[in-house]
Coordinates of C-alpha atoms and ligand atoms in Angstrom, one line a residue:
X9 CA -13.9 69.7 49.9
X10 CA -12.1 73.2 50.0
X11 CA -10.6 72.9 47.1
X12 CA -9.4 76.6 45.8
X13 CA -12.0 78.0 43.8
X14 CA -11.6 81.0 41.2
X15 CA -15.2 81.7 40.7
X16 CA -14.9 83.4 44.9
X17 CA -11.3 84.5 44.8
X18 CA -9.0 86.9 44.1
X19 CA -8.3 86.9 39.9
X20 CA -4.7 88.2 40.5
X21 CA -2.1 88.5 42.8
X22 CA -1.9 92.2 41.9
X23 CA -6.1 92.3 42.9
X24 CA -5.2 90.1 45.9
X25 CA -2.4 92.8 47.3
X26 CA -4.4 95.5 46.4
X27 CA -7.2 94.4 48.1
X28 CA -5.2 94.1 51.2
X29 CA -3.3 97.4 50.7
X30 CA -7.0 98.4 50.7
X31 CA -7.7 97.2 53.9
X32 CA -4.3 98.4 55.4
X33 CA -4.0 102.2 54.5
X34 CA -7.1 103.4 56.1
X35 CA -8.0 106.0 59.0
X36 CA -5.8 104.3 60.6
X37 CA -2.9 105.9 58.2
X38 CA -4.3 109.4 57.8
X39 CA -6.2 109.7 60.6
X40 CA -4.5 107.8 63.6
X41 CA -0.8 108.1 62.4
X42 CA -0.5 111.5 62.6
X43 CA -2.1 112.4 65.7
X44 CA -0.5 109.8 67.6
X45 CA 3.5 110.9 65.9
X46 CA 2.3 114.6 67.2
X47 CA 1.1 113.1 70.7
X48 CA 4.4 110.7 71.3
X49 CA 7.6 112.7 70.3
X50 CA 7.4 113.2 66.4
X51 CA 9.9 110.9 65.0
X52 CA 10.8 108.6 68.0
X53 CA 7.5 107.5 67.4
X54 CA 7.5 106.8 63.4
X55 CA 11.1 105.1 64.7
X56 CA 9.4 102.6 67.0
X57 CA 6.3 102.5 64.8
X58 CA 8.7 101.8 61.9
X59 CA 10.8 98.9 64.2
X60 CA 7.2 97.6 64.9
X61 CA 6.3 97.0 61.3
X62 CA 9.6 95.4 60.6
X63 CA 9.6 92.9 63.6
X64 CA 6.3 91.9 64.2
X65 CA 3.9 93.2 61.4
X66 CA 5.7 91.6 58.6
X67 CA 5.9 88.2 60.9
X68 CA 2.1 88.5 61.6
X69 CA 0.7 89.3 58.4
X70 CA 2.9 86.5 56.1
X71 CA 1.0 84.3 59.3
X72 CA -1.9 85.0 59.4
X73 CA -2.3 85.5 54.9
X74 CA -0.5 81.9 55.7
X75 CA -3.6 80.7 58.0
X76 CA -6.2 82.0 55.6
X77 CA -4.7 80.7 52.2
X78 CA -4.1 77.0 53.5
X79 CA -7.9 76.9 54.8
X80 CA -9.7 78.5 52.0
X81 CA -12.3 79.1 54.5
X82 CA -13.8 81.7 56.9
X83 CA -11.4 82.4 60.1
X84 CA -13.2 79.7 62.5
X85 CA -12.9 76.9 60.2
X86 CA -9.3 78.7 59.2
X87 CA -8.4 77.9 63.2
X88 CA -10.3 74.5 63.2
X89 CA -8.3 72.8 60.8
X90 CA -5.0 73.4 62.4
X91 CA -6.7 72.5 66.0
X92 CA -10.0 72.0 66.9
X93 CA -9.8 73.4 69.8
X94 CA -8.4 76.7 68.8
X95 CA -11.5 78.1 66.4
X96 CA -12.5 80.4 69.0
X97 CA -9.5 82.8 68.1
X98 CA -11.2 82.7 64.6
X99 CA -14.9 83.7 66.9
X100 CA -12.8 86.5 68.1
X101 CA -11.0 87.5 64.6
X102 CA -15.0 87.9 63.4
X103 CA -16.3 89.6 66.5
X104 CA -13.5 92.3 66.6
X105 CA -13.5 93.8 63.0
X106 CA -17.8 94.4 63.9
X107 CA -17.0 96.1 67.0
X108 CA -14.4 98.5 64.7
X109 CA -17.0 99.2 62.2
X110 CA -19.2 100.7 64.7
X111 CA -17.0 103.4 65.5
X112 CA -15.4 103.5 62.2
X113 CA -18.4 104.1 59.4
X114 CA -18.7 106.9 61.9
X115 CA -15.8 108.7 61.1
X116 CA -16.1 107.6 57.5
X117 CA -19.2 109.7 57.6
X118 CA -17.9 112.4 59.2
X119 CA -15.3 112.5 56.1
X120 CA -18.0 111.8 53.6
X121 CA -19.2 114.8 54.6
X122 CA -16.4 116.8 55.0
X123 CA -15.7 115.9 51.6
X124 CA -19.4 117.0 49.7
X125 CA -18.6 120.0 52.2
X126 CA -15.3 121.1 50.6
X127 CA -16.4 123.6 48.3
X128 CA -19.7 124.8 50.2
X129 CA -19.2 125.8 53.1
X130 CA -15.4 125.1 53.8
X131 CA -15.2 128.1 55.7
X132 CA -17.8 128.1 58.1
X133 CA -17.0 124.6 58.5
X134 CA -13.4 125.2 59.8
X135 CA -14.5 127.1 62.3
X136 CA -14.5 125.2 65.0
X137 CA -17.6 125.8 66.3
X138 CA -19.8 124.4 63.1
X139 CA -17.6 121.3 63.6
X140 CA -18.9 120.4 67.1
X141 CA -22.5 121.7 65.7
X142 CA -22.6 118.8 63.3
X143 CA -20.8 116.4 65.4
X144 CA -23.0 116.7 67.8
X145 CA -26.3 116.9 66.0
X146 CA -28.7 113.8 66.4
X147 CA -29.1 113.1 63.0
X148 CA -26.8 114.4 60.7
X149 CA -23.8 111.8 61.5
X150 CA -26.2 109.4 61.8
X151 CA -27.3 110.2 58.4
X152 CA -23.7 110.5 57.0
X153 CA -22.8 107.0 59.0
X154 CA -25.4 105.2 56.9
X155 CA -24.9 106.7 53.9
X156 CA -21.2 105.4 54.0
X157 CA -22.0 101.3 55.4
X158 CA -24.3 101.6 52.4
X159 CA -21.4 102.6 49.7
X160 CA -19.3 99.8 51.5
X161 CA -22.2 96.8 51.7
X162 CA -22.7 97.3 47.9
X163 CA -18.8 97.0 46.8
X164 CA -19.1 93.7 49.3
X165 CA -22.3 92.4 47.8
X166 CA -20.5 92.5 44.3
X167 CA -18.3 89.5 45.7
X168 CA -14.4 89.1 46.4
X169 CA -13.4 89.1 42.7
X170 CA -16.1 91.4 40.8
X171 CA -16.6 94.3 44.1
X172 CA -13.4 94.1 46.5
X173 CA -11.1 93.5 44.2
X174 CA -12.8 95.8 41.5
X175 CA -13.3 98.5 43.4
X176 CA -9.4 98.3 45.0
X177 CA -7.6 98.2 41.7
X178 CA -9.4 101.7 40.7
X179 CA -9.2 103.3 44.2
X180 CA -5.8 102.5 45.6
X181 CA -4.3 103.8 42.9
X182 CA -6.3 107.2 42.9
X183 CA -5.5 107.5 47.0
X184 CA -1.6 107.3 46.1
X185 CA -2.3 109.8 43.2
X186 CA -3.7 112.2 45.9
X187 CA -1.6 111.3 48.8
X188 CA 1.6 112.0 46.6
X189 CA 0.3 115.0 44.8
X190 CA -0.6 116.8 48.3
X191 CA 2.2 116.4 49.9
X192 CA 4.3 117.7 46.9
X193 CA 1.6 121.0 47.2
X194 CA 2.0 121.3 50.6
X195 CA 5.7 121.1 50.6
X196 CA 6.0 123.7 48.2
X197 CA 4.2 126.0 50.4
X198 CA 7.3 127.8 51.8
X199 CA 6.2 129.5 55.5
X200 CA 6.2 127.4 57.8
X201 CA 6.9 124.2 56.1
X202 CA 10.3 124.1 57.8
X203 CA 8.6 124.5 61.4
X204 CA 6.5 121.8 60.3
X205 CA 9.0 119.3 59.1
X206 CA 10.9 120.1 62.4
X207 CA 8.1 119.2 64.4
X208 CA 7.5 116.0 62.4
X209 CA 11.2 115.0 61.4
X210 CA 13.4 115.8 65.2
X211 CA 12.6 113.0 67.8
X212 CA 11.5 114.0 71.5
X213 CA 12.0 110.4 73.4
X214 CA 11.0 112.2 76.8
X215 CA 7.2 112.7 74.8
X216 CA 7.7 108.7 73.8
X217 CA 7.5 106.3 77.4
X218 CA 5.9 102.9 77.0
X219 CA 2.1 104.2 76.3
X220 CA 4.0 105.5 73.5
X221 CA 5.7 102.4 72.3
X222 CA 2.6 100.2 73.1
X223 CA 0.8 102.9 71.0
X224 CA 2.8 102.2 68.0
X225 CA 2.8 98.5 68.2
X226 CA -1.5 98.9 68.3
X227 CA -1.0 101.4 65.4
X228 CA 1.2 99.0 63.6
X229 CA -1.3 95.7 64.1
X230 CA -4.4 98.6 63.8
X231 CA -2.6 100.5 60.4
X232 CA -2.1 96.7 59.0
X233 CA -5.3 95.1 59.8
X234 CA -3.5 92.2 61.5
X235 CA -5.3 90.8 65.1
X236 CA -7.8 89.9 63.5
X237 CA -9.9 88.0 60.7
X238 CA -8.8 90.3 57.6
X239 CA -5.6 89.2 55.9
X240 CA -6.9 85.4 57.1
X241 CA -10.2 86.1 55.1
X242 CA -8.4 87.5 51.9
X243 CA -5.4 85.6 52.4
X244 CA -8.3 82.5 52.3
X245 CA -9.3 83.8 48.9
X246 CA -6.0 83.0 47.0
X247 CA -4.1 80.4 45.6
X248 CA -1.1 78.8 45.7
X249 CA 0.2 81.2 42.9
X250 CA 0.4 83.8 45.3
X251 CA 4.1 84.6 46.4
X252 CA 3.1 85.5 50.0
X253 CA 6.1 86.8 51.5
X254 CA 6.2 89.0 48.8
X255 CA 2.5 90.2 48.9
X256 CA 2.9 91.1 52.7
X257 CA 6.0 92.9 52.4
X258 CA 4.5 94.8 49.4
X259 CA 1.3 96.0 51.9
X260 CA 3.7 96.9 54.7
X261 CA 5.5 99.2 53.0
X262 CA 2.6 100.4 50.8
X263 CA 1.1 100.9 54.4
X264 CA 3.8 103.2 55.8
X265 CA 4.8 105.1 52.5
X266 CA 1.1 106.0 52.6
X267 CA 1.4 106.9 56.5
X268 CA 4.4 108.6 56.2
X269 CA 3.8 111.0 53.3
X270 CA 0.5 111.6 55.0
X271 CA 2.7 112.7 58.2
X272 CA 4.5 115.2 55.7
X273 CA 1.6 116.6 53.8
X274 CA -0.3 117.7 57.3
X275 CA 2.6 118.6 59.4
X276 CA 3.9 121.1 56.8
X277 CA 0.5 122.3 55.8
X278 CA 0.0 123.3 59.2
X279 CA 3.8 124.4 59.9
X280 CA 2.3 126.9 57.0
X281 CA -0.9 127.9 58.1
X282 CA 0.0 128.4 61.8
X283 CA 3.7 127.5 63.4
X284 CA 2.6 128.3 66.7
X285 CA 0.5 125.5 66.3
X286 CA 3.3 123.0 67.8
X287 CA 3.6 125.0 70.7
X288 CA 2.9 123.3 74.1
X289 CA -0.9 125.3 75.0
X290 CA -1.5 126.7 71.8
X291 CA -5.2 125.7 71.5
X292 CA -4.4 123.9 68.3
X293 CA -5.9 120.5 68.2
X294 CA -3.2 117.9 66.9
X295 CA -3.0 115.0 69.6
X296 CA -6.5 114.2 69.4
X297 CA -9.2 113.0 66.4
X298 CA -9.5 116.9 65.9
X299 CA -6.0 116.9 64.3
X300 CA -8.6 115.7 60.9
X301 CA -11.4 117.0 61.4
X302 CA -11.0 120.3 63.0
X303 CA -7.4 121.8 62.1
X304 CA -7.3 120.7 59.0
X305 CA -10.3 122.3 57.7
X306 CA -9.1 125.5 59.0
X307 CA -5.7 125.1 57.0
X308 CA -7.8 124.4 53.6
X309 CA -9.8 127.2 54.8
X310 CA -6.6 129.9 54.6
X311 CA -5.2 128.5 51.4
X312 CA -8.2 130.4 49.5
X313 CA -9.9 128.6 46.6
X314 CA -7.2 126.2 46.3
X315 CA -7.6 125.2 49.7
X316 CA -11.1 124.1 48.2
X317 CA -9.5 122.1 45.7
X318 CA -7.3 120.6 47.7
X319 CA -9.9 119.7 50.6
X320 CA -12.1 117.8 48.4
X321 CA -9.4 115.8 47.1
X322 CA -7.7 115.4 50.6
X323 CA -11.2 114.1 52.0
X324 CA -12.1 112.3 49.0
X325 CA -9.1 110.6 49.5
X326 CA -9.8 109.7 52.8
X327 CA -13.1 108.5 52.4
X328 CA -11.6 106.2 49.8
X329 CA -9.0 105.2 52.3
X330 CA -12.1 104.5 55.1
X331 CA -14.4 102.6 52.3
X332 CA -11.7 100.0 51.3
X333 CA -11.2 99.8 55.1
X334 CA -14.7 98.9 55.9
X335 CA -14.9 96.7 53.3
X336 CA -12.4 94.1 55.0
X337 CA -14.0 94.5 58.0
X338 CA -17.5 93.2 57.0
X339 CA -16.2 90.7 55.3
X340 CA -14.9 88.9 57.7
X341 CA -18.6 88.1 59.5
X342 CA -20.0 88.1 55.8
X343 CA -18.0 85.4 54.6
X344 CA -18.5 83.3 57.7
X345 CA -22.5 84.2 58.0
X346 CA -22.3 83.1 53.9
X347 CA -20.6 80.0 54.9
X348 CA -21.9 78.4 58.3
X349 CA -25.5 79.6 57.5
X350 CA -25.5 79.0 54.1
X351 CA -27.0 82.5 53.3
X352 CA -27.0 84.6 50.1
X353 CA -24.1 87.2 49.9
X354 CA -26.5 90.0 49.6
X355 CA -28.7 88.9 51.9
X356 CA -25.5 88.0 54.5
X357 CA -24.1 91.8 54.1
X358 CA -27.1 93.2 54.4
X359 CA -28.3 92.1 57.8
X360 CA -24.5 92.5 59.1
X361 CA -24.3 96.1 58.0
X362 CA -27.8 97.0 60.0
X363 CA -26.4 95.2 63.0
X364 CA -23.5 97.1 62.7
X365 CA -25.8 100.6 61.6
X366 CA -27.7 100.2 64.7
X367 CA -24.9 99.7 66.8
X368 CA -23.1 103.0 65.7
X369 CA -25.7 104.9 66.4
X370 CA -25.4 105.4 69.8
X371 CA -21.5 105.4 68.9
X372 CA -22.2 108.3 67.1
X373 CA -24.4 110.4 69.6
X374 CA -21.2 109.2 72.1
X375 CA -18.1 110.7 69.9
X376 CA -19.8 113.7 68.6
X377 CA -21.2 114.7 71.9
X378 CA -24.9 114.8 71.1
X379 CA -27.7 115.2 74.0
X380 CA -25.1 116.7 76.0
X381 CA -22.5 114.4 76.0
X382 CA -23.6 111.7 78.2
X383 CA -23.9 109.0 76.6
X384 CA -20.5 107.2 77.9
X385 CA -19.2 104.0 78.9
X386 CA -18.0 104.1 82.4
X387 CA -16.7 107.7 81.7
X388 CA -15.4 106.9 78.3
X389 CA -16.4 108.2 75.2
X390 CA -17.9 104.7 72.8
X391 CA -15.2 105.5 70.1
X392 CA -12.4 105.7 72.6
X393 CA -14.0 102.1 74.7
X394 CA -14.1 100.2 71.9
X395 CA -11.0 101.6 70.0
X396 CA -8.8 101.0 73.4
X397 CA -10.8 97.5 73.5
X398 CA -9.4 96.3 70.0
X399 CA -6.7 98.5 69.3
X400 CA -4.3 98.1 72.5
X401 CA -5.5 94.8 73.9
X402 CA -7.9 92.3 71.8
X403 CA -5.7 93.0 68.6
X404 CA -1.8 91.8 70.1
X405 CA -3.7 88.9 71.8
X406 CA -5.1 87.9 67.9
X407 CA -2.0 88.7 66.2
X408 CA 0.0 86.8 68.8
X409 CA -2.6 83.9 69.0
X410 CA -1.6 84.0 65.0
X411 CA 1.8 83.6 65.3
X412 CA 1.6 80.9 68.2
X413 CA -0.8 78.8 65.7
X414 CA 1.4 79.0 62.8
X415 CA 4.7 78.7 64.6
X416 CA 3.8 75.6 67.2
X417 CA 1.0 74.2 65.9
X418 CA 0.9 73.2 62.1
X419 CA 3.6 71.1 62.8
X420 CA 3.3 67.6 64.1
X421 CA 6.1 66.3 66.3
X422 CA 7.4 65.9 69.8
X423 CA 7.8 69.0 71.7
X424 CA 11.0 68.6 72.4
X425 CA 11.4 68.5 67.9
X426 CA 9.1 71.2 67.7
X427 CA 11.6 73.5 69.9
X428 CA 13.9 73.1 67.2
X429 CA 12.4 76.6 64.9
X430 CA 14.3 74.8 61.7
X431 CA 12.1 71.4 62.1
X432 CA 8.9 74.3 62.2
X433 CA 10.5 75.7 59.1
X434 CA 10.5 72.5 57.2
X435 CA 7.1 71.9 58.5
X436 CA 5.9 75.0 57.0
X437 CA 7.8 74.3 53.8
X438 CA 5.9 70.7 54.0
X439 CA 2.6 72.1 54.6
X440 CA 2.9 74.8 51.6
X441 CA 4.3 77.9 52.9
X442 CA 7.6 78.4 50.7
X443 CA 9.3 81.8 51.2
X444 CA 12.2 80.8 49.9
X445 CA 15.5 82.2 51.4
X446 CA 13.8 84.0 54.7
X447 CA 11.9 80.8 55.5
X448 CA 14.3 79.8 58.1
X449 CA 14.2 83.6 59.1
X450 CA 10.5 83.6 59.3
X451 CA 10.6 80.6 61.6
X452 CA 12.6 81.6 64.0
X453 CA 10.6 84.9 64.2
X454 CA 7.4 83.5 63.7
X455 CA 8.1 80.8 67.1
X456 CA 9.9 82.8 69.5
X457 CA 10.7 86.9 68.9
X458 CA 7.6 87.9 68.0
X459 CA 5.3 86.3 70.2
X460 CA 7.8 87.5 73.1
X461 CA 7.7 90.8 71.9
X462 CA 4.4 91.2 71.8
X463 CA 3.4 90.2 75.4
X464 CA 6.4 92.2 76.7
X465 CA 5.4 95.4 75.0
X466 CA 1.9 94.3 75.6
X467 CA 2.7 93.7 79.4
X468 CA 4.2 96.8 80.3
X469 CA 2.4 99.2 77.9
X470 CA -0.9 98.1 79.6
X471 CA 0.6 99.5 82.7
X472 CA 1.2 102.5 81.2
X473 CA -1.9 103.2 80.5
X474 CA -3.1 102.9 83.1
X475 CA -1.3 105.7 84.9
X476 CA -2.4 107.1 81.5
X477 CA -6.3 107.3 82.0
X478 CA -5.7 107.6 86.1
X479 CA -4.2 111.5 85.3
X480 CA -7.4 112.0 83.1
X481 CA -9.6 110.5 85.8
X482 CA -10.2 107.2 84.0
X483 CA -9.8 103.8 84.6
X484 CA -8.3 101.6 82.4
X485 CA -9.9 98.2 83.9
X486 CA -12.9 98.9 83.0
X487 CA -11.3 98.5 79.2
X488 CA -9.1 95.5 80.6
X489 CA -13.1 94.1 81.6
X490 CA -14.5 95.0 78.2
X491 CA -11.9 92.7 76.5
X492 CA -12.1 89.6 78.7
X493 CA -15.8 89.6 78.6
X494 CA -15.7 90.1 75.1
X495 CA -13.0 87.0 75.2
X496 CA -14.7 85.1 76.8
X497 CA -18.1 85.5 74.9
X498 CA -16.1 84.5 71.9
X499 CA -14.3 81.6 73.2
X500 CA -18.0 80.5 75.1
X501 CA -20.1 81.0 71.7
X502 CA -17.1 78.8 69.8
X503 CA -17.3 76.2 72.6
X504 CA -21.1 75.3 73.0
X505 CA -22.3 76.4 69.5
X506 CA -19.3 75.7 66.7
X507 CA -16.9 73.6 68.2
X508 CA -18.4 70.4 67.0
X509 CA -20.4 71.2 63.7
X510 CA -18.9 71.9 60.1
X511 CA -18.4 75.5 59.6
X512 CA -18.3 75.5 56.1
X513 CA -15.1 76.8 53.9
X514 CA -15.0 79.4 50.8
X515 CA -16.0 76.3 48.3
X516 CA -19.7 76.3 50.0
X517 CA -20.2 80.1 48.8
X518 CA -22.7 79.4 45.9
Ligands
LIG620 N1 -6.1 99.2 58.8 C1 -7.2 100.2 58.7 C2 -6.7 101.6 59.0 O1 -5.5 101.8 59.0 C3 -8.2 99.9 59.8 C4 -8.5 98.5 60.0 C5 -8.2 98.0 61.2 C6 -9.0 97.8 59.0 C7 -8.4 96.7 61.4 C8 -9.3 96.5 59.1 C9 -8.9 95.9 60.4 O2 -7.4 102.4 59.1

């Protein structure tokens, strides 16, 4: 009944990584990456983060592109058919990505308009005081928000083959164009660009702790789009032609070239506008979102009318970054919405994408500071709730859940057999998931190290940041609340309303 069908997939494997890379490189990489290495000790964080991809991304994603590709379905049924009563991990893999795009089409129009801003008014727009004017106007991000969910519903509303993969095989390779060809600029920029490389390059482990560490493990399952429905959904939409381990080794370190060249571009850029800038007090915002949207402008703005140039193509990159991004995201809910409900995929992506418009508006008023700034969740800015929400605790949980599934549960047997991780690797062999040489490798990671792993990180970065948020007045249980109750929603909605009844599979998309 869900027989692999061409007409909804992926056309190539090439479309299929893409696509994914797509999803992967994202704010997440230009945006997040950066700020974080400058907020943790430079390069002791790009070591963990890099330690993070290598032991649990890589195990996660070949799981969870594993999950999606033997379903060829949405993530609920994806769950369902290894156990019935685990589909409420795929609820959760479909409610998460919609909480992120509420919070992220607003940054993605923030850089749409950063980017149409580039040759205007880049000046007056790196001062920082136009930035927080249009941040915090009522309408304007709104206007910019919606502007960029509609660019992203119409790639989605071309389907998987014609729109996502399309659109990926043109814009992936642009971003690397640009990503490469800035870096190369701003390297050559002489001043400063040693400062800057200094900054980025020499490890402080004293800045690091375990926030730090639990930050890079988010970053790592954020930057890859694992925790959650994505590589599931697209890894639903391919065939058995697909070489998987390959494919998710090929996004992983697409992912974190693209980071990591992005590190060196914006470190040395502003090593060359302002070296003072990595001083402890200087007033120069780099461990916060302002690192984006607020330095950088002002080191375009003091390159002259190359600066210009390069603005518009470092935005323009970005906003392709954040558009392939978004994508993903809705199409986790679209496909299942298409699916269970039967519904048109035009129809299906346009009702999700006003749920999720009306939903970042508030977000909006929240992050930029609009009426005052106080429009908060218990003291919390909305981008910061639901980022901590997903980001640091609801996205291990999924990518762990992920593991568990594929690790202990696709195999039939005694427990005392399935302890054994080379019985689970002929299991997996059995069931369709041949990765050749590492297979035993994979197994053993898949059952045991990265699960354990997670949770400890997990465990003790949690209360980290707690003391975290206590110095800044916050309290981080009131993000620990947000993510049970919107656990337990999931697992509630999957229990009483989809537990029992078909929930349809990629062959129903008509
Ligand atoms: N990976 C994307 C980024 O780095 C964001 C994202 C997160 C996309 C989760 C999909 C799912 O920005």
């Amino acid at each position: 009944m869900c027989e692999v069908k061409k007409k909804n997939g992926f056309a190539s494997g090439i479309g299929f990584v893409l696509a994914a890379a797509g999803s992967a490189v994202g704010l997440g990489n230009l945006w997040g990456f950066p700020y974080k290495t400058a907020a943790y000790g430079g390069a002791a964080f790009v070591l963990v983060y890099i330690l993070c991809v290598l032991f649990i991304g890589i195990v996660a994603m070949i799981a969870e592109i594993y999950l999606g590709r033997r379903s060829q379905s949405n993530t609920i049924t994806a769950f369902k058919k290894v156990n019935k009563n685990m589909g409420w991990a795929g609820m959760l893999a479909i409610i998460i990505p919609t909480f992120i795009i509420c919070y992220y089409s607003v940054l993605g129009g923030w850089t749409v308009r950063f980017t149409v801003n580039s040759f205007q008014w880049n000046e007056a727009f790196s001062n920082s005081n136009s930035f927080g004017s249009f941040i915090s106007n009522p309408y304007m991000p709104v206007i910019f928000t919606v502007i960029f969910l509609a660019m992203s519903a119409i790639i989605i509303m071309g389907g998987v083959k014609d729109g996502i993969e399309k659109a990926s095989k043109i814009l992936m390779p642009a971003l690397f164009i640009i990503v490469v060809l800035i870096a190369i600029y701003a390297l050559c920029l002489g001043e400063g660009v040693a400062e800057g490389l200094n900054f980025y390059l020499n490890p402080d482990f004293s800045k690091l702790g375990f926030e730090g560490v639990l930050a890079a493990m988010g970053q790592a399952f954020y930057s890859l789009s694992l925790g959650m429905g994505i590589m599931i959904a697209y890894g639903s939409y391919t065939g058995k032609e697909i070489k998987i381990g390959k494919s998710a080794i090929l996004v992983c370190i697409f992912d974190t070239l693209v980071a990591l060249i992005a590190g060196l571009a914006i470190f040395t850029s502003i090593g060359h506008f302002n070296p003072n800038a990595f001083k402890e007090g200087s007033g120069v915002a780099l461990k916060s979102v302002g690192l984006m949207y607020q330095t950088l402008p002002q080191v375009f703005a003091s390159l002259g009318w190359f600066g210009k140039i390069v603005s518009f193509l470092f935005f323009a990159m970005v906003t392709i970054a954040a558009l392939t991004s978004v994508i993903s995201l809705l199409e986790v809910a679209t496909q299942f919405v298409i699916q269970k409900f039967k519904v048109k995929r035009k129809k299906a992506t346009l009702i999700l994408a006003l749920f999720c418009f009306a939903v970042s508006i508030p977000v909006a008023w929240s992050v930029g500071g609009a009426f005052n700034g106080k429009i908060t969740l218990f003291g919390f800015d909305m981008l910061t709730f639901f980022d901590e929400i997903t980001n640091t605790v609801l996205m291990p949980v999924g990518a762990c859940v992920s593991c568990i599934v594929i690790g202990w549960l696709v195999e039939k047997g005694t427990f005392k057999q399935r302890l054994n991780p080379f019985n689970t690797y002929r299991a997996l062999e059995q069931d369709g998931l041949a990765l050749g040489k590492v297979g035993k490798l994979f197994a053993i990671m898949v059952k045991y190290v990265t699960p354990l792993l997670i949770l400890l990180l997990e465990v003790f970065g949690i209360i980290a940041k707690f003391n975290e948020y206590f110095a800044l007045n916050l309290n981080f249980v009131w993000i620990l609340a947000g993510a049970i109750v919107l656990m337990a929603v999931g697992v509630t909605v999957y229990f009483v309303f989809f537990r029992n009844v078909e929930t349809g599979c990629n062959a129903d998309e008509t």
